[in-house]
Every structure is written in C-alpha cells, then in structure tokens.
C-alpha cells in the first residue's frame, strides 16, 4: 500500500489548443482547460460534471496523455 495521499493528483492543469484566426504574430488559442486541480484517493471515484464544452473530455484525455498539456503540475 502506498502512503501517498492521492493516487492521482492534478494541480493547475491547462490545455490550450491553437486555433486559426489570430491576428498577425498573435497566437489564438481555445482555453479548453484552464487551471483544473483535483486529487483522487484509493477507492474513490471522481465525477466530472458541467455543461457541454466546459472541458470534461479534454481533462480526461490530457490525463491519459493523449494530448500533451499546455501546462501542468501533477504527481502520480
Ligand atoms: N482539439 C481541439 N482543438 C480546438 N478546440 C478544442 C479541441 N478539443 C476541444 N476543444 C474545445 O475545448 C472546449 C472543451 O471541449 P471538451 O473538453 O470536449 O468539453 P466537454 O467534454 O466538457 O463537452 C470546447 O470549447 C471545445 O470546442
Ligand atoms: Mg465531452
């Protein structure tokens, strides 16, 4: 048994996607996830609830490293 407090801990996760349409020399991004933090302990289940487009899927995919996060501070 690990004595870490959390099995998964995420601090200030950000996932910004570059999108077309920025002005010259300006990078336009969609802030799909912006500073999300949570921890999951052994035996716990975390539910992510929110309106369509609020970043639930992107949070999960980034956790699985299907995307490289723009920024994160996490401990596994
Ligand atoms: N690959 C992508 N490129 C650009 N924008 C994206 C991409 N994936 C998701 N988004 C945008 O990020 C936001 C969050 O999307 P998503 O994580 O799918 O939300 P949810 O799962 O909560 O409905 C939305 O505005 C969506 O349009
Ligand atoms: Mg979704």
JSON list of C-alpha atoms and ligand atoms in Angstrom, two decimals:
[
{"chain": "A", "resi": 1, "resn": "UNK", "atom": "CA", "xyz": [0.00, 0.00, 0.00]},
{"chain": "A", "resi": 2, "resn": "UNK", "atom": "CA", "xyz": [1.40, 3.37, -0.99]},
{"chain": "A", "resi": 3, "resn": "UNK", "atom": "CA", "xyz": [1.33, 6.05, 1.59]},
{"chain": "A", "resi": 4, "resn": "UNK", "atom": "CA", "xyz": [0.83, 8.84, -0.91]},
{"chain": "A", "resi": 5, "resn": "UNK", "atom": "CA", "xyz": [-2.26, 10.83, -0.07]},
{"chain": "A", "resi": 6, "resn": "UNK", "atom": "CA", "xyz": [-3.61, 10.62, -3.63]},
{"chain": "A", "resi": 7, "resn": "UNK", "atom": "CA", "xyz": [-3.36, 8.04, -6.38]},
{"chain": "A", "resi": 8, "resn": "UNK", "atom": "CA", "xyz": [-3.76, 10.84, -8.87]},
{"chain": "A", "resi": 9, "resn": "UNK", "atom": "CA", "xyz": [-3.20, 14.47, -8.12]},
{"chain": "A", "resi": 10, "resn": "UNK", "atom": "CA", "xyz": [-3.52, 17.23, -10.66]},
{"chain": "A", "resi": 11, "resn": "UNK", "atom": "CA", "xyz": [-2.66, 20.83, -9.97]},
{"chain": "A", "resi": 12, "resn": "UNK", "atom": "CA", "xyz": [-3.38, 23.72, -12.27]},
{"chain": "A", "resi": 13, "resn": "UNK", "atom": "CA", "xyz": [-3.84, 21.69, -15.42]},
{"chain": "A", "resi": 14, "resn": "UNK", "atom": "CA", "xyz": [-4.14, 23.77, -18.56]},
{"chain": "A", "resi": 15, "resn": "UNK", "atom": "CA", "xyz": [-4.87, 22.67, -22.08]},
{"chain": "A", "resi": 16, "resn": "UNK", "atom": "CA", "xyz": [-4.84, 25.40, -24.70]},
{"chain": "A", "resi": 17, "resn": "UNK", "atom": "CA", "xyz": [-5.46, 24.46, -28.31]},
{"chain": "A", "resi": 18, "resn": "UNK", "atom": "CA", "xyz": [-4.02, 26.67, -31.03]},
{"chain": "A", "resi": 19, "resn": "UNK", "atom": "CA", "xyz": [-6.71, 27.67, -33.50]},
{"chain": "A", "resi": 20, "resn": "UNK", "atom": "CA", "xyz": [-6.75, 29.60, -36.74]},
{"chain": "A", "resi": 21, "resn": "UNK", "atom": "CA", "xyz": [-7.86, 33.20, -36.85]},
{"chain": "A", "resi": 22, "resn": "UNK", "atom": "CA", "xyz": [-5.34, 35.06, -34.72]},
{"chain": "A", "resi": 23, "resn": "UNK", "atom": "CA", "xyz": [-4.00, 38.41, -35.88]},
{"chain": "A", "resi": 24, "resn": "UNK", "atom": "CA", "xyz": [-0.57, 38.56, -37.47]},
{"chain": "A", "resi": 25, "resn": "UNK", "atom": "CA", "xyz": [2.13, 37.49, -34.96]},
{"chain": "A", "resi": 26, "resn": "UNK", "atom": "CA", "xyz": [-0.58, 36.63, -32.49]},
{"chain": "A", "resi": 27, "resn": "UNK", "atom": "CA", "xyz": [-1.37, 33.07, -31.46]},
{"chain": "A", "resi": 28, "resn": "UNK", "atom": "CA", "xyz": [-5.05, 32.45, -30.91]},
{"chain": "A", "resi": 29, "resn": "UNK", "atom": "CA", "xyz": [-5.92, 29.64, -28.52]},
{"chain": "A", "resi": 30, "resn": "UNK", "atom": "CA", "xyz": [-9.00, 27.99, -27.11]},
{"chain": "A", "resi": 31, "resn": "UNK", "atom": "CA", "xyz": [-8.58, 27.56, -23.37]},
{"chain": "A", "resi": 32, "resn": "UNK", "atom": "CA", "xyz": [-10.23, 24.13, -23.20]},
{"chain": "A", "resi": 33, "resn": "UNK", "atom": "CA", "xyz": [-8.97, 23.54, -19.65]},
{"chain": "A", "resi": 34, "resn": "UNK", "atom": "CA", "xyz": [-7.65, 26.36, -17.51]},
{"chain": "A", "resi": 35, "resn": "UNK", "atom": "CA", "xyz": [-6.22, 25.67, -14.06]},
{"chain": "A", "resi": 36, "resn": "UNK", "atom": "CA", "xyz": [-8.03, 22.49, -13.06]},
{"chain": "A", "resi": 37, "resn": "UNK", "atom": "CA", "xyz": [-6.91, 20.84, -9.83]},
{"chain": "A", "resi": 38, "resn": "UNK", "atom": "CA", "xyz": [-8.13, 17.68, -8.11]},
{"chain": "A", "resi": 39, "resn": "UNK", "atom": "CA", "xyz": [-6.96, 14.63, -6.25]},
{"chain": "A", "resi": 40, "resn": "UNK", "atom": "CA", "xyz": [-8.26, 11.07, -6.25]},
{"chain": "A", "resi": 41, "resn": "UNK", "atom": "CA", "xyz": [-7.59, 8.76, -3.31]},
{"chain": "A", "resi": 42, "resn": "UNK", "atom": "CA", "xyz": [-7.53, 4.99, -3.38]},
{"chain": "A", "resi": 43, "resn": "UNK", "atom": "CA", "xyz": [-11.09, 3.64, -3.62]},
{"chain": "A", "resi": 44, "resn": "UNK", "atom": "CA", "xyz": [-12.57, 6.98, -4.64]},
{"chain": "A", "resi": 45, "resn": "UNK", "atom": "CA", "xyz": [-14.42, 7.77, -7.83]},
{"chain": "A", "resi": 46, "resn": "UNK", "atom": "CA", "xyz": [-14.34, 11.26, -9.29]},
{"chain": "A", "resi": 47, "resn": "UNK", "atom": "CA", "xyz": [-17.20, 12.51, -11.42]},
{"chain": "A", "resi": 48, "resn": "UNK", "atom": "CA", "xyz": [-16.73, 15.48, -13.71]},
{"chain": "A", "resi": 49, "resn": "UNK", "atom": "CA", "xyz": [-19.93, 17.42, -14.28]},
{"chain": "A", "resi": 50, "resn": "UNK", "atom": "CA", "xyz": [-20.57, 20.50, -16.35]},
{"chain": "A", "resi": 51, "resn": "UNK", "atom": "CA", "xyz": [-22.18, 21.94, -19.43]},
{"chain": "A", "resi": 52, "resn": "UNK", "atom": "CA", "xyz": [-21.20, 20.86, -22.90]},
{"chain": "A", "resi": 53, "resn": "UNK", "atom": "CA", "xyz": [-17.86, 22.34, -23.93]},
{"chain": "A", "resi": 54, "resn": "UNK", "atom": "CA", "xyz": [-16.63, 23.07, -20.41]},
{"chain": "A", "resi": 55, "resn": "UNK", "atom": "CA", "xyz": [-13.59, 20.80, -20.77]},
{"chain": "A", "resi": 56, "resn": "UNK", "atom": "CA", "xyz": [-14.54, 17.41, -19.29]},
{"chain": "A", "resi": 57, "resn": "UNK", "atom": "CA", "xyz": [-13.34, 15.31, -22.21]},
{"chain": "A", "resi": 58, "resn": "UNK", "atom": "CA", "xyz": [-10.17, 17.34, -22.66]},
{"chain": "A", "resi": 59, "resn": "UNK", "atom": "CA", "xyz": [-9.33, 16.96, -18.97]},
{"chain": "A", "resi": 60, "resn": "UNK", "atom": "CA", "xyz": [-9.60, 13.17, -19.24]},
{"chain": "A", "resi": 61, "resn": "UNK", "atom": "CA", "xyz": [-7.69, 12.92, -22.48]},
{"chain": "A", "resi": 62, "resn": "UNK", "atom": "CA", "xyz": [-4.91, 15.11, -21.17]},
{"chain": "A", "resi": 63, "resn": "UNK", "atom": "CA", "xyz": [-4.65, 12.98, -18.02]},
{"chain": "A", "resi": 64, "resn": "UNK", "atom": "CA", "xyz": [-4.20, 9.94, -20.25]},
{"chain": "A", "resi": 65, "resn": "UNK", "atom": "CA", "xyz": [-1.54, 11.86, -22.19]},
{"chain": "A", "resi": 66, "resn": "UNK", "atom": "CA", "xyz": [-3.50, 11.59, -25.39]},
{"chain": "A", "resi": 67, "resn": "UNK", "atom": "CA", "xyz": [-2.67, 15.28, -25.51]},
{"chain": "A", "resi": 68, "resn": "UNK", "atom": "CA", "xyz": [0.39, 16.93, -24.07]},
{"chain": "A", "resi": 69, "resn": "UNK", "atom": "CA", "xyz": [-0.85, 19.57, -21.64]},
{"chain": "A", "resi": 70, "resn": "UNK", "atom": "CA", "xyz": [-0.03, 23.20, -22.16]},
{"chain": "A", "resi": 71, "resn": "UNK", "atom": "CA", "xyz": [0.84, 23.39, -18.51]},
{"chain": "A", "resi": 72, "resn": "UNK", "atom": "CA", "xyz": [0.52, 21.16, -15.51]},
{"chain": "A", "resi": 73, "resn": "UNK", "atom": "CA", "xyz": [1.82, 20.43, -12.10]},
{"chain": "A", "resi": 74, "resn": "UNK", "atom": "CA", "xyz": [0.96, 16.85, -11.29]},
{"chain": "A", "resi": 75, "resn": "UNK", "atom": "CA", "xyz": [2.13, 13.98, -9.16]},
{"chain": "A", "resi": 76, "resn": "UNK", "atom": "CA", "xyz": [1.37, 10.37, -9.94]},
{"chain": "B", "resi": 1, "resn": "LIG", "atom": "N1", "xyz": [-8.72, 19.55, -30.49]},
{"chain": "B", "resi": 1, "resn": "LIG", "atom": "C1", "xyz": [-9.32, 20.71, -30.19]},
{"chain": "B", "resi": 1, "resn": "LIG", "atom": "N2", "xyz": [-9.00, 21.85, -30.84]},
{"chain": "B", "resi": 1, "resn": "LIG", "atom": "C2", "xyz": [-9.59, 23.03, -30.54]},
{"chain": "B", "resi": 1, "resn": "LIG", "atom": "N3", "xyz": [-10.55, 23.16, -29.61]},
{"chain": "B", "resi": 1, "resn": "LIG", "atom": "C3", "xyz": [-10.94, 22.06, -28.94]},
{"chain": "B", "resi": 1, "resn": "LIG", "atom": "C4", "xyz": [-10.37, 20.77, -29.19]},
{"chain": "B", "resi": 1, "resn": "LIG", "atom": "N4", "xyz": [-10.96, 19.86, -28.36]},
{"chain": "B", "resi": 1, "resn": "LIG", "atom": "C5", "xyz": [-11.85, 20.54, -27.63]},
{"chain": "B", "resi": 1, "resn": "LIG", "atom": "N5", "xyz": [-11.86, 21.86, -27.97]},
{"chain": "B", "resi": 1, "resn": "LIG", "atom": "C6", "xyz": [-12.68, 22.91, -27.37]},
{"chain": "B", "resi": 1, "resn": "LIG", "atom": "O1", "xyz": [-12.38, 22.90, -25.97]},
{"chain": "B", "resi": 1, "resn": "LIG", "atom": "C7", "xyz": [-13.56, 23.15, -25.21]},
{"chain": "B", "resi": 1, "resn": "LIG", "atom": "C8", "xyz": [-13.80, 21.98, -24.26]},
{"chain": "B", "resi": 1, "resn": "LIG", "atom": "O2", "xyz": [-14.19, 20.84, -25.02]},
{"chain": "B", "resi": 1, "resn": "LIG", "atom": "P1", "xyz": [-14.48, 19.41, -24.36]},
{"chain": "B", "resi": 1, "resn": "LIG", "atom": "O3", "xyz": [-13.31, 19.03, -23.50]},
{"chain": "B", "resi": 1, "resn": "LIG", "atom": "O4", "xyz": [-14.83, 18.49, -25.47]},
{"chain": "B", "resi": 1, "resn": "LIG", "atom": "O5", "xyz": [-15.73, 19.71, -23.42]},
{"chain": "B", "resi": 1, "resn": "LIG", "atom": "P2", "xyz": [-16.80, 18.70, -22.79]},
{"chain": "B", "resi": 1, "resn": "LIG", "atom": "O6", "xyz": [-16.27, 17.29, -22.87]},
{"chain": "B", "resi": 1, "resn": "LIG", "atom": "O7", "xyz": [-16.98, 19.20, -21.37]},
{"chain": "B", "resi": 1, "resn": "LIG", "atom": "O8", "xyz": [-18.06, 18.90, -23.61]},
{"chain": "B", "resi": 1, "resn": "LIG", "atom": "C9", "xyz": [-14.68, 23.38, -26.21]},
{"chain": "B", "resi": 1, "resn": "LIG", "atom": "O9", "xyz": [-14.77, 24.77, -26.43]},
{"chain": "B", "resi": 1, "resn": "LIG", "atom": "C10", "xyz": [-14.19, 22.66, -27.45]},
{"chain": "B", "resi": 1, "resn": "LIG", "atom": "O10", "xyz": [-14.73, 23.23, -28.63]},
{"chain": "B", "resi": 2, "resn": "LIG", "atom": "MG1", "xyz": [-17.15, 15.55, -23.67]}
]
